[in-house]
Amino acid sequence: MSQNEPAACAGDRQRFDVIVVGGGMVGAASAIGLAQLGLKVALVEAFAPTAFEPQQPLDVRVSAISVASETLLARLGALDGLLAMRNAPYLGLETWELDGCITEFHSSQIGASHLGHIIENRLIQLALWQQMEQWQGITRYCPEKVSAFSRQDDGVSVRLQSNITLEAKLLVGADGANSAVRQWAGIGVSGWDYAQAAMLINIHTAQGQQDVTWQQFTPKGPRSLLPLPGNNASLVWYDDANRIKQLMQLNHKQLAEQIRQHFPPRLDGDFTVESKGSFGLTRRHAKHYYRQHVVILGDAAHTINPLAGQGVNLGFKDVCALLEVIQEGLRQDKPWWSNEVLKEYQAKRYLDNQLMMNTMDLFYAGFSNDILPLKLLRNGALKLANINSPIKQTVLKYALGLN
């Protein structure tokens, strides 16, 4: 049950400083960061990441990890191990709708060596789990699920399906968009389902490893390419949910032909489809990020249109903010689990997350039509945005989490 201490017996009560529910990328990062602050942490997760083998097929779930996220992973001690596995650094980012009206960002514009890395989500989680093994202050309960939450005078109690009970001053909900922690704490959400879905397609190309990620807008939704290691790339096809459902029924050869017809010509026609997946697009934003002895972060607090691949980067920014306020609380010998401290975390992240969500929705709505005046206006804006200026550099730094 625990991978850091002797297995507990059913019916045992275990005391910790923090209980983290959810061992994905954001939850695992939170656990390590809290342990680095000297706190005793319990992590509850249903599925451990599988070991890495170089010959394993590439997963379809990948993320564009920003430079700011890399800084956090380095701080947690996980970056070197992660980059020793599979990754594709990218130097450029290009966005357009009509040819000749393109916005291009490049790492050289801000004096950086790269803009980030495209990495499989599973490998990010795995690198963090490998690092967790170095911390005696982290006890992992996996495979395990929560059967009940309850409040105590000085914290929270979590009963696991194995009948072990965990107690702590703070409960961290990093358990995804359908967060059980958020629901139990009575934290409401606002949001909606978009009328679209996204299809993720891994392809093998004749072209060598690429270093530019690009996106073309269409009235049906964007068509995107993310570089993957070697002669591989990840395509993202946004479209009507029914259309995506139809595409998912095609075999790889049939799907490749549809890609050639509907993706921009810059995608080399000499490629093969290796794997595919799809998911619906939703927006959810929690009305609060904390309750007494409870805090939520990552997808438990916000799910965003994946238009710019900012989901996990926002989650990692949540982790940084939470660690910052707890560290300051410890330094000042304050009750680091108190509403006073958690309110500071919410103040650091709520408006920033809201701004990014609204910006993505603005792009989504602005390009999801074929009205000529709007089309001319938005393409003119893209062309204007391509002028290398301090404003462009500021936008790029913000997107990378450097501002």
mmCIF file of C-alpha atoms in Angstrom:
data_model
loop_
_atom_site.group_PDB
_atom_site.id
_atom_site.type_symbol
_atom_site.label_atom_id
_atom_site.label_comp_id
_atom_site.label_asym_id
_atom_site.label_seq_id
_atom_site.Cartn_x
_atom_site.Cartn_y
_atom_site.Cartn_z
ATOM 1 C CA MET A 1 0.000 0.000 0.000
ATOM 2 C CA SER A 2 2.642 2.510 1.053
ATOM 3 C CA GLN A 3 5.794 2.562 -1.028
ATOM 4 C CA ASN A 4 7.822 4.559 1.518
ATOM 5 C CA GLU A 5 6.927 2.917 4.829
ATOM 6 C CA PRO A 6 5.797 -0.542 5.991
ATOM 7 C CA ALA A 7 2.283 -1.404 4.862
ATOM 8 C CA ALA A 8 -0.419 -0.256 7.237
ATOM 9 C CA CYS A 9 -3.015 -2.691 8.542
ATOM 10 C CA ALA A 10 -6.680 -2.350 7.687
ATOM 11 C CA GLY A 11 -8.405 -0.207 10.265
ATOM 12 C CA ASP A 12 -5.247 1.755 11.105
ATOM 13 C CA ARG A 13 -5.357 5.516 11.600
ATOM 14 C CA GLN A 14 -2.405 7.330 10.076
ATOM 15 C CA ARG A 15 -1.571 10.961 10.894
ATOM 16 C CA PHE A 16 -0.021 13.366 8.363
ATOM 17 C CA ASP A 17 0.355 17.081 7.820
ATOM 18 C CA VAL A 18 -1.197 16.961 4.327
ATOM 19 C CA ILE A 19 -3.261 14.457 2.363
ATOM 20 C CA VAL A 20 -3.060 14.827 -1.429
ATOM 21 C CA VAL A 21 -5.839 13.063 -3.322
ATOM 22 C CA GLY A 22 -4.756 12.492 -6.924
ATOM 23 C CA GLY A 23 -1.308 11.401 -8.049
ATOM 24 C CA GLY A 24 -1.282 12.776 -11.575
ATOM 25 C CA MET A 25 1.139 15.435 -12.742
ATOM 26 C CA VAL A 26 -0.201 18.221 -10.503
ATOM 27 C CA GLY A 27 -0.847 16.043 -7.451
ATOM 28 C CA ALA A 28 2.581 14.403 -7.585
ATOM 29 C CA ALA A 29 4.273 17.801 -7.976
ATOM 30 C CA SER A 30 2.321 19.101 -4.970
ATOM 31 C CA ALA A 31 3.358 16.120 -2.835
ATOM 32 C CA ILE A 32 7.065 16.588 -3.569
ATOM 33 C CA GLY A 33 6.947 20.347 -3.040
ATOM 34 C CA LEU A 34 5.181 19.975 0.308
ATOM 35 C CA ALA A 35 7.671 17.310 1.417
ATOM 36 C CA GLN A 36 10.497 19.690 0.513
ATOM 37 C CA LEU A 37 8.981 22.134 3.000
ATOM 38 C CA GLY A 38 9.372 19.505 5.724
ATOM 39 C CA LEU A 39 5.731 18.399 5.822
ATOM 40 C CA LYS A 40 4.591 14.793 6.178
ATOM 41 C CA VAL A 41 2.489 13.953 3.124
ATOM 42 C CA ALA A 42 0.096 11.134 2.183
ATOM 43 C CA LEU A 43 -0.663 10.681 -1.527
ATOM 44 C CA VAL A 44 -3.737 8.693 -2.592
ATOM 45 C CA GLU A 45 -3.935 7.456 -6.194
ATOM 46 C CA ALA A 46 -5.796 4.647 -7.970
ATOM 47 C CA PHE A 47 -3.206 3.901 -10.677
ATOM 48 C CA ALA A 48 0.570 4.159 -10.661
ATOM 49 C CA PRO A 49 2.298 5.124 -13.932
ATOM 50 C CA THR A 50 3.858 2.211 -15.795
ATOM 51 C CA ALA A 51 7.628 1.959 -16.175
ATOM 52 C CA PHE A 52 9.262 3.535 -19.212
ATOM 53 C CA GLU A 53 10.749 1.489 -22.031
ATOM 54 C CA PRO A 54 12.203 3.271 -25.104
ATOM 55 C CA GLN A 55 10.408 0.914 -27.476
ATOM 56 C CA GLN A 56 6.970 1.714 -26.047
ATOM 57 C CA PRO A 57 4.575 3.427 -28.484
ATOM 58 C CA LEU A 58 4.143 7.151 -27.933
ATOM 59 C CA ASP A 59 1.047 8.070 -25.929
ATOM 60 C CA VAL A 60 -1.501 10.382 -27.565
ATOM 61 C CA ARG A 61 -1.830 12.511 -24.423
ATOM 62 C CA VAL A 62 1.008 15.028 -24.533
ATOM 63 C CA SER A 63 1.594 18.497 -23.090
ATOM 64 C CA ALA A 64 3.593 21.527 -24.200
ATOM 65 C CA ILE A 65 5.560 22.089 -21.009
ATOM 66 C CA SER A 66 6.533 25.745 -20.682
ATOM 67 C CA VAL A 67 9.866 27.083 -19.452
ATOM 68 C CA ALA A 68 8.189 28.086 -16.172
ATOM 69 C CA SER A 69 6.912 24.525 -15.701
ATOM 70 C CA GLU A 70 10.399 23.215 -16.431
ATOM 71 C CA THR A 71 11.711 25.463 -13.661
ATOM 72 C CA LEU A 72 9.246 23.907 -11.204
ATOM 73 C CA LEU A 73 10.132 20.366 -12.328
ATOM 74 C CA ALA A 74 13.823 21.181 -11.854
ATOM 75 C CA ARG A 75 13.107 22.560 -8.373
ATOM 76 C CA LEU A 76 11.314 19.308 -7.540
ATOM 77 C CA GLY A 77 14.269 17.293 -8.828
ATOM 78 C CA ALA A 78 12.294 15.644 -11.632
ATOM 79 C CA LEU A 79 13.473 17.486 -14.752
ATOM 80 C CA ASP A 80 16.726 15.611 -15.400
ATOM 81 C CA GLY A 81 15.019 12.233 -15.149
ATOM 82 C CA LEU A 82 12.198 13.435 -17.371
ATOM 83 C CA LEU A 83 14.481 14.750 -20.114
ATOM 84 C CA ALA A 84 16.401 11.457 -20.021
ATOM 85 C CA MET A 85 13.237 9.829 -21.360
ATOM 86 C CA ARG A 86 11.387 10.987 -24.512
ATOM 87 C CA ASN A 87 10.811 14.643 -25.322
ATOM 88 C CA ALA A 88 10.848 17.140 -28.178
ATOM 89 C CA PRO A 89 12.062 20.699 -27.475
ATOM 90 C CA TYR A 90 10.321 23.352 -29.532
ATOM 91 C CA LEU A 91 11.785 26.695 -30.531
ATOM 92 C CA GLY A 92 8.905 28.246 -32.465
ATOM 93 C CA LEU A 93 5.151 28.723 -32.325
ATOM 94 C CA GLU A 94 3.122 29.771 -35.380
ATOM 95 C CA THR A 95 -0.568 30.658 -35.693
ATOM 96 C CA TRP A 96 -2.545 31.681 -38.774
ATOM 97 C CA GLU A 97 -5.849 31.428 -40.612
ATOM 98 C CA LEU A 98 -5.117 32.843 -44.092
ATOM 99 C CA ASP A 99 -1.764 32.508 -45.800
ATOM 100 C CA GLY A 100 0.210 35.719 -45.427
ATOM 101 C CA CYS A 101 -1.459 36.616 -42.112
ATOM 102 C CA ILE A 102 0.624 34.683 -39.634
ATOM 103 C CA THR A 103 1.915 35.293 -36.140
ATOM 104 C CA GLU A 104 5.269 33.675 -35.424
ATOM 105 C CA PHE A 105 6.948 33.449 -32.050
ATOM 106 C CA HIS A 106 10.510 32.222 -31.640
ATOM 107 C CA SER A 107 12.672 31.624 -28.598
ATOM 108 C CA SER A 108 15.315 33.996 -29.986
ATOM 109 C CA GLN A 109 12.854 36.906 -29.599
ATOM 110 C CA ILE A 110 13.184 36.672 -25.821
ATOM 111 C CA GLY A 111 16.756 35.407 -25.735
ATOM 112 C CA ALA A 112 15.755 31.876 -24.711
ATOM 113 C CA SER A 113 17.212 28.580 -25.893
ATOM 114 C CA HIS A 114 13.736 27.098 -26.390
ATOM 115 C CA LEU A 115 10.073 27.768 -25.629
ATOM 116 C CA GLY A 116 9.417 24.450 -23.945
ATOM 117 C CA HIS A 117 9.200 20.702 -24.488
ATOM 118 C CA ILE A 118 6.447 18.480 -25.862
ATOM 119 C CA ILE A 119 6.296 15.495 -23.502
ATOM 120 C CA GLU A 120 3.885 12.622 -22.932
ATOM 121 C CA ASN A 121 1.749 13.224 -19.853
ATOM 122 C CA ARG A 122 2.488 9.753 -18.536
ATOM 123 C CA LEU A 123 6.229 10.392 -18.583
ATOM 124 C CA ILE A 124 5.840 13.660 -16.676
ATOM 125 C CA GLN A 125 3.871 11.796 -14.025
ATOM 126 C CA LEU A 126 6.408 8.946 -14.021
ATOM 127 C CA ALA A 127 9.386 11.280 -13.526
ATOM 128 C CA LEU A 128 7.622 12.855 -10.551
ATOM 129 C CA TRP A 129 6.787 9.449 -9.066
ATOM 130 C CA GLN A 130 10.402 8.396 -9.404
ATOM 131 C CA GLN A 131 11.419 11.526 -7.524
ATOM 132 C CA MET A 132 8.835 10.875 -4.798
ATOM 133 C CA GLU A 133 10.781 7.718 -3.911
ATOM 134 C CA GLN A 134 13.588 9.965 -2.654
ATOM 135 C CA TRP A 135 11.403 11.511 0.055
ATOM 136 C CA GLN A 136 10.790 9.671 3.310
ATOM 137 C CA GLY A 137 8.156 12.282 4.135
ATOM 138 C CA ILE A 138 5.841 11.006 1.363
ATOM 139 C CA THR A 139 3.710 7.896 1.864
ATOM 140 C CA ARG A 140 1.945 6.684 -1.264
ATOM 141 C CA TYR A 141 -1.300 4.751 -1.031
ATOM 142 C CA CYS A 142 -1.645 3.116 -4.441
ATOM 143 C CA PRO A 143 -3.652 1.426 -5.822
ATOM 144 C CA GLU A 144 -6.179 2.994 -3.526
ATOM 145 C CA LYS A 145 -9.390 5.016 -3.575
ATOM 146 C CA VAL A 146 -11.230 7.224 -1.083
ATOM 147 C CA SER A 147 -14.454 5.865 0.357
ATOM 148 C CA ALA A 148 -15.352 8.803 2.639
ATOM 149 C CA PHE A 149 -14.271 12.260 3.785
ATOM 150 C CA SER A 150 -15.070 13.825 7.148
ATOM 151 C CA ARG A 151 -14.132 16.879 9.182
ATOM 152 C CA GLN A 152 -12.391 17.015 12.519
ATOM 153 C CA ASP A 153 -11.899 19.923 14.895
ATOM 154 C CA ASP A 154 -8.312 20.385 13.750
ATOM 155 C CA GLY A 155 -8.416 19.084 10.174
ATOM 156 C CA VAL A 156 -9.849 16.397 7.927
ATOM 157 C CA SER A 157 -10.168 12.632 7.915
ATOM 158 C CA VAL A 158 -10.075 10.457 4.799
ATOM 159 C CA ARG A 159 -11.155 6.822 4.900
ATOM 160 C CA LEU A 160 -9.743 4.624 2.146
ATOM 161 C CA GLN A 161 -11.431 1.613 0.571
ATOM 162 C CA SER A 162 -8.901 -0.586 2.369
ATOM 163 C CA ASN A 163 -10.396 0.763 5.634
ATOM 164 C CA ILE A 164 -7.256 2.739 6.498
ATOM 165 C CA THR A 165 -8.045 6.207 7.853
ATOM 166 C CA LEU A 166 -5.772 9.165 7.118
ATOM 167 C CA GLU A 167 -5.887 12.368 9.171
ATOM 168 C CA ALA A 168 -4.269 15.722 8.371
ATOM 169 C CA LYS A 169 -4.410 19.475 8.828
ATOM 170 C CA LEU A 170 -4.876 20.036 5.087
ATOM 171 C CA LEU A 171 -6.581 18.106 2.297
ATOM 172 C CA VAL A 172 -5.338 18.890 -1.228
ATOM 173 C CA GLY A 173 -7.697 18.038 -4.087
ATOM 174 C CA ALA A 174 -5.699 17.300 -7.239
ATOM 175 C CA ASP A 175 -8.131 14.658 -8.423
ATOM 176 C CA GLY A 176 -9.155 16.077 -11.787
ATOM 177 C CA ALA A 177 -12.132 17.737 -13.399
ATOM 178 C CA ASN A 178 -14.674 15.540 -11.574
ATOM 179 C CA SER A 179 -12.956 16.141 -8.235
ATOM 180 C CA ALA A 180 -14.486 14.217 -5.333
ATOM 181 C CA VAL A 181 -12.637 16.547 -2.944
ATOM 182 C CA ARG A 182 -14.238 19.613 -4.512
ATOM 183 C CA GLN A 183 -17.700 18.052 -4.428
ATOM 184 C CA TRP A 184 -17.375 16.941 -0.808
ATOM 185 C CA ALA A 185 -16.141 20.375 0.252
ATOM 186 C CA GLY A 186 -19.226 21.953 -1.325
ATOM 187 C CA ILE A 187 -17.272 24.094 -3.767
ATOM 188 C CA GLY A 188 -19.491 24.976 -6.717
ATOM 189 C CA VAL A 189 -18.381 25.359 -10.315
ATOM 190 C CA SER A 190 -19.466 27.429 -13.293
ATOM 191 C CA GLY A 191 -18.918 26.544 -16.917
ATOM 192 C CA TRP A 192 -20.245 24.764 -19.965
ATOM 193 C CA ASP A 193 -19.541 22.107 -22.558
ATOM 194 C CA TYR A 194 -18.249 23.408 -25.867
ATOM 195 C CA ALA A 195 -19.968 22.215 -29.033
ATOM 196 C CA GLN A 196 -16.696 20.697 -30.181
ATOM 197 C CA ALA A 197 -14.386 17.790 -29.461
ATOM 198 C CA ALA A 198 -10.691 17.284 -30.081
ATOM 199 C CA MET A 199 -8.989 14.337 -31.730
ATOM 200 C CA LEU A 200 -5.372 13.495 -30.920
ATOM 201 C CA ILE A 201 -3.480 11.683 -33.660
ATOM 202 C CA ASN A 202 0.108 10.452 -33.496
ATOM 203 C CA ILE A 203 1.757 10.191 -36.910
ATOM 204 C CA HIS A 204 5.102 8.935 -38.178
ATOM 205 C CA THR A 205 6.579 11.276 -40.769
ATOM 206 C CA ALA A 206 9.301 11.173 -43.427
ATOM 207 C CA GLN A 207 10.530 14.468 -41.988
ATOM 208 C CA GLY A 208 12.999 14.383 -39.089
ATOM 209 C CA GLN A 209 12.291 15.760 -35.625
ATOM 210 C CA GLN A 210 10.664 19.179 -35.905
ATOM 211 C CA ASP A 211 11.098 22.174 -33.606
ATOM 212 C CA VAL A 212 8.073 24.353 -34.418
ATOM 213 C CA THR A 213 4.532 23.806 -33.189
ATOM 214 C CA TRP A 214 1.865 25.353 -35.414
ATOM 215 C CA GLN A 215 -1.866 25.917 -35.548
ATOM 216 C CA GLN A 216 -4.181 26.962 -38.364
ATOM 217 C CA PHE A 217 -7.632 28.250 -37.498
ATOM 218 C CA THR A 218 -10.662 27.155 -39.514
ATOM 219 C CA PRO A 219 -14.379 27.872 -38.945
ATOM 220 C CA LYS A 220 -14.700 24.241 -37.827
ATOM 221 C CA GLY A 221 -11.859 24.579 -35.336
ATOM 222 C CA PRO A 222 -8.041 24.620 -35.335
ATOM 223 C CA ARG A 223 -5.739 22.097 -36.972
ATOM 224 C CA SER A 224 -2.515 21.798 -34.978
ATOM 225 C CA LEU A 225 0.838 20.025 -35.036
ATOM 226 C CA LEU A 226 3.077 19.412 -32.038
ATOM 227 C CA PRO A 227 6.562 17.976 -32.568
ATOM 228 C CA LEU A 228 7.322 14.603 -31.007
ATOM 229 C CA PRO A 229 10.671 12.823 -30.669
ATOM 230 C CA GLY A 230 12.244 11.457 -33.840
ATOM 231 C CA ASN A 231 10.162 11.168 -37.014
ATOM 232 C CA ASN A 232 6.923 11.674 -35.120
ATOM 233 C CA ALA A 233 4.353 14.387 -34.524
ATOM 234 C CA SER A 234 1.070 14.861 -32.695
ATOM 235 C CA LEU A 235 -1.843 16.279 -34.667
ATOM 236 C CA VAL A 236 -4.802 17.885 -32.913
ATOM 237 C CA TRP A 237 -8.034 18.096 -34.909
ATOM 238 C CA TYR A 238 -10.808 20.246 -33.400
ATOM 239 C CA ASP A 239 -14.250 19.850 -34.927
ATOM 240 C CA ASP A 240 -17.929 19.248 -34.278
ATOM 241 C CA ALA A 241 -18.349 16.421 -31.775
ATOM 242 C CA ASN A 242 -20.249 14.271 -34.287
ATOM 243 C CA ARG A 243 -17.536 14.795 -36.898
ATOM 244 C CA ILE A 244 -14.848 13.696 -34.432
ATOM 245 C CA LYS A 245 -16.934 10.651 -33.575
ATOM 246 C CA GLN A 246 -17.061 9.757 -37.280
ATOM 247 C CA LEU A 247 -13.303 10.206 -37.665
ATOM 248 C CA MET A 248 -12.665 7.922 -34.704
ATOM 249 C CA GLN A 249 -14.450 5.113 -36.586
ATOM 250 C CA LEU A 250 -11.998 5.232 -39.507
ATOM 251 C CA ASN A 251 -9.028 2.925 -39.804
ATOM 252 C CA HIS A 252 -5.574 4.469 -39.860
ATOM 253 C CA LYS A 253 -5.286 4.553 -43.635
ATOM 254 C CA GLN A 254 -8.711 6.189 -44.055
ATOM 255 C CA LEU A 255 -7.920 8.714 -41.322
ATOM 256 C CA ALA A 256 -4.618 9.621 -43.003
ATOM 257 C CA GLU A 257 -6.513 10.460 -46.182
ATOM 258 C CA GLN A 258 -8.913 12.719 -44.282
ATOM 259 C CA ILE A 259 -5.945 14.487 -42.685
ATOM 260 C CA ARG A 260 -4.401 15.146 -46.105
ATOM 261 C CA GLN A 261 -7.673 16.694 -47.256
ATOM 262 C CA HIS A 262 -8.316 18.901 -44.217
ATOM 263 C CA PHE A 263 -4.931 19.866 -42.747
ATOM 264 C CA PRO A 264 -2.807 22.689 -44.209
ATOM 265 C CA PRO A 265 -0.443 21.814 -47.079
ATOM 266 C CA ARG A 266 2.615 22.385 -44.890
ATOM 267 C CA LEU A 267 1.899 18.985 -43.348
ATOM 268 C CA ASP A 268 4.014 16.666 -45.479
ATOM 269 C CA GLY A 269 1.742 14.148 -47.173
ATOM 270 C CA ASP A 270 4.215 11.299 -46.580
ATOM 271 C CA PHE A 271 3.126 10.086 -43.151
ATOM 272 C CA THR A 272 1.311 7.213 -41.475
ATOM 273 C CA VAL A 273 -1.159 7.286 -38.598
ATOM 274 C CA GLU A 274 0.121 5.377 -35.563
ATOM 275 C CA SER A 275 -2.541 5.967 -32.878
ATOM 276 C CA LYS A 276 -5.528 8.166 -32.046
ATOM 277 C CA GLY A 277 -7.807 9.309 -29.239
ATOM 278 C CA SER A 278 -10.468 11.945 -28.589
ATOM 279 C CA PHE A 279 -12.134 13.925 -25.822
ATOM 280 C CA GLY A 280 -14.916 16.479 -25.466
ATOM 281 C CA LEU A 281 -14.123 20.129 -24.728
ATOM 282 C CA THR A 282 -15.412 21.619 -21.495
ATOM 283 C CA ARG A 283 -14.885 24.720 -19.399
ATOM 284 C CA ARG A 284 -15.200 24.507 -15.636
ATOM 285 C CA HIS A 285 -14.067 27.011 -13.016
ATOM 286 C CA ALA A 286 -14.532 26.499 -9.302
ATOM 287 C CA LYS A 287 -16.202 29.384 -7.509
ATOM 288 C CA HIS A 288 -13.586 29.122 -4.773
ATOM 289 C CA TYR A 289 -10.243 27.332 -4.477
ATOM 290 C CA TYR A 290 -10.446 26.562 -0.758
ATOM 291 C CA ARG A 291 -12.635 25.733 2.212
ATOM 292 C CA GLN A 292 -11.689 25.134 5.832
ATOM 293 C CA HIS A 293 -8.699 22.725 5.763
ATOM 294 C CA VAL A 294 -9.288 22.027 2.032
ATOM 295 C CA VAL A 295 -7.649 23.406 -1.109
ATOM 296 C CA ILE A 296 -8.026 22.444 -4.776
ATOM 297 C CA LEU A 297 -5.733 22.988 -7.729
ATOM 298 C CA GLY A 298 -5.164 21.919 -11.344
ATOM 299 C CA ASP A 299 -8.157 20.469 -13.180
ATOM 300 C CA ALA A 300 -10.045 20.175 -9.894
ATOM 301 C CA ALA A 301 -10.119 23.993 -9.844
ATOM 302 C CA HIS A 302 -10.281 24.773 -13.566
ATOM 303 C CA THR A 303 -10.532 23.060 -16.938
ATOM 304 C CA ILE A 304 -9.701 25.174 -19.952
ATOM 305 C CA ASN A 305 -10.163 24.981 -23.689
ATOM 306 C CA PRO A 306 -6.907 23.235 -24.758
ATOM 307 C CA LEU A 307 -6.429 25.688 -27.638
ATOM 308 C CA ALA A 308 -2.971 26.796 -26.476
ATOM 309 C CA GLY A 309 -2.018 23.726 -24.461
ATOM 310 C CA GLN A 310 -2.013 25.678 -21.183
ATOM 311 C CA GLY A 311 -3.889 23.184 -18.976
ATOM 312 C CA VAL A 312 -1.039 21.475 -17.118
ATOM 313 C CA ASN A 313 1.043 24.667 -17.125
ATOM 314 C CA LEU A 314 -1.750 26.450 -15.242
ATOM 315 C CA GLY A 315 -1.853 23.514 -12.840
ATOM 316 C CA PHE A 316 1.880 23.786 -12.204
ATOM 317 C CA LYS A 317 1.486 27.521 -11.593
ATOM 318 C CA ASP A 318 -1.137 26.595 -8.976
ATOM 319 C CA VAL A 319 1.419 24.303 -7.341
ATOM 320 C CA CYS A 320 4.033 27.080 -7.254
ATOM 321 C CA ALA A 321 1.571 29.510 -5.663
ATOM 322 C CA LEU A 322 0.385 27.010 -3.048
ATOM 323 C CA LEU A 323 3.964 26.129 -2.072
ATOM 324 C CA GLU A 324 4.849 29.811 -1.859
ATOM 325 C CA VAL A 325 2.076 30.732 0.561
ATOM 326 C CA ILE A 326 2.567 27.633 2.723
ATOM 327 C CA GLN A 327 6.319 28.250 2.893
ATOM 328 C CA GLU A 328 5.687 31.829 3.978
ATOM 329 C CA GLY A 329 3.196 30.623 6.583
ATOM 330 C CA LEU A 330 5.785 28.215 7.975
ATOM 331 C CA ARG A 331 8.431 30.950 7.982
ATOM 332 C CA GLN A 332 6.193 33.256 9.974
ATOM 333 C CA ASP A 333 5.142 30.400 12.272
ATOM 334 C CA LYS A 334 1.515 30.892 11.217
ATOM 335 C CA PRO A 335 -1.031 28.065 10.872
ATOM 336 C CA TRP A 336 -0.095 27.267 7.254
ATOM 337 C CA TRP A 337 -3.332 25.322 6.721
ATOM 338 C CA SER A 338 -5.585 28.244 7.757
ATOM 339 C CA ASN A 339 -8.088 30.085 5.593
ATOM 340 C CA GLU A 340 -5.872 33.168 5.875
ATOM 341 C CA VAL A 341 -3.039 31.368 4.069
ATOM 342 C CA LEU A 342 -5.253 29.541 1.571
ATOM 343 C CA LYS A 343 -6.949 32.817 0.687
ATOM 344 C CA GLU A 344 -3.552 34.147 -0.393
ATOM 345 C CA TYR A 345 -3.175 31.149 -2.725
ATOM 346 C CA GLN A 346 -6.561 31.868 -4.289
ATOM 347 C CA ALA A 347 -5.666 35.541 -4.713
ATOM 348 C CA LYS A 348 -2.496 34.584 -6.576
ATOM 349 C CA ARG A 349 -4.195 32.215 -8.993
ATOM 350 C CA TYR A 350 -7.912 32.910 -9.475
ATOM 351 C CA LEU A 351 -7.774 35.995 -11.695
ATOM 352 C CA ASP A 352 -4.791 34.695 -13.668
ATOM 353 C CA ASN A 353 -6.616 31.450 -14.437
ATOM 354 C CA GLN A 354 -9.768 33.403 -15.284
ATOM 355 C CA LEU A 355 -7.825 35.635 -17.684
ATOM 356 C CA MET A 356 -6.294 32.675 -19.505
ATOM 357 C CA MET A 357 -9.669 30.913 -19.746
ATOM 358 C CA ASN A 358 -11.383 34.033 -21.117
ATOM 359 C CA THR A 359 -8.566 34.620 -23.608
ATOM 360 C CA MET A 360 -8.880 31.086 -24.961
ATOM 361 C CA ASP A 361 -12.658 31.500 -25.220
ATOM 362 C CA LEU A 362 -12.161 34.760 -27.109
ATOM 363 C CA PHE A 363 -9.960 32.999 -29.648
ATOM 364 C CA TYR A 364 -12.417 30.115 -29.836
ATOM 365 C CA ALA A 365 -15.397 32.376 -30.502
ATOM 366 C CA GLY A 366 -13.503 34.808 -32.730
ATOM 367 C CA PHE A 367 -12.350 32.149 -35.183
ATOM 368 C CA SER A 368 -15.382 29.844 -35.083
ATOM 369 C CA ASN A 369 -17.223 31.569 -37.923
ATOM 370 C CA ASP A 370 -16.774 32.508 -41.569
ATOM 371 C CA ILE A 371 -18.241 36.047 -41.502
ATOM 372 C CA LEU A 372 -16.140 38.082 -43.943
ATOM 373 C CA PRO A 373 -15.715 41.342 -41.926
ATOM 374 C CA LEU A 374 -14.669 39.384 -38.837
ATOM 375 C CA LYS A 375 -12.392 37.199 -40.923
ATOM 376 C CA LEU A 376 -10.593 40.233 -42.340
ATOM 377 C CA LEU A 377 -10.360 41.837 -38.901
ATOM 378 C CA ARG A 378 -8.895 38.821 -37.127
ATOM 379 C CA ASN A 379 -6.399 38.072 -39.901
ATOM 380 C CA GLY A 380 -5.298 41.681 -39.881
ATOM 381 C CA ALA A 381 -4.801 41.371 -36.130
ATOM 382 C CA LEU A 382 -2.674 38.243 -36.584
ATOM 383 C CA LYS A 383 -0.532 40.012 -39.173
ATOM 384 C CA LEU A 384 -0.141 43.032 -36.912
ATOM 385 C CA ALA A 385 0.733 40.803 -33.965
ATOM 386 C CA ASN A 386 3.633 39.355 -35.944
ATOM 387 C CA ILE A 387 5.561 42.628 -35.747
ATOM 388 C CA ASN A 388 8.460 42.041 -33.367
ATOM 389 C CA SER A 389 7.737 44.534 -30.593
ATOM 390 C CA PRO A 390 7.917 44.775 -26.789
ATOM 391 C CA ILE A 391 4.206 43.898 -26.704
ATOM 392 C CA LYS A 392 4.842 40.687 -28.655
ATOM 393 C CA GLN A 393 7.698 39.788 -26.334
ATOM 394 C CA THR A 394 5.505 40.415 -23.291
ATOM 395 C CA VAL A 395 2.731 38.193 -24.690
ATOM 396 C CA LEU A 396 5.235 35.426 -25.375
ATOM 397 C CA LYS A 397 6.721 35.641 -21.882
ATOM 398 C CA TYR A 398 3.229 35.524 -20.351
ATOM 399 C CA ALA A 399 2.331 32.439 -22.389
ATOM 400 C CA LEU A 400 5.525 30.783 -21.148
ATOM 401 C CA GLY A 401 4.720 31.671 -17.552
ATOM 402 C CA LEU A 402 7.684 34.031 -17.278
ATOM 403 C CA ASN A 403 5.536 37.043 -16.279
#
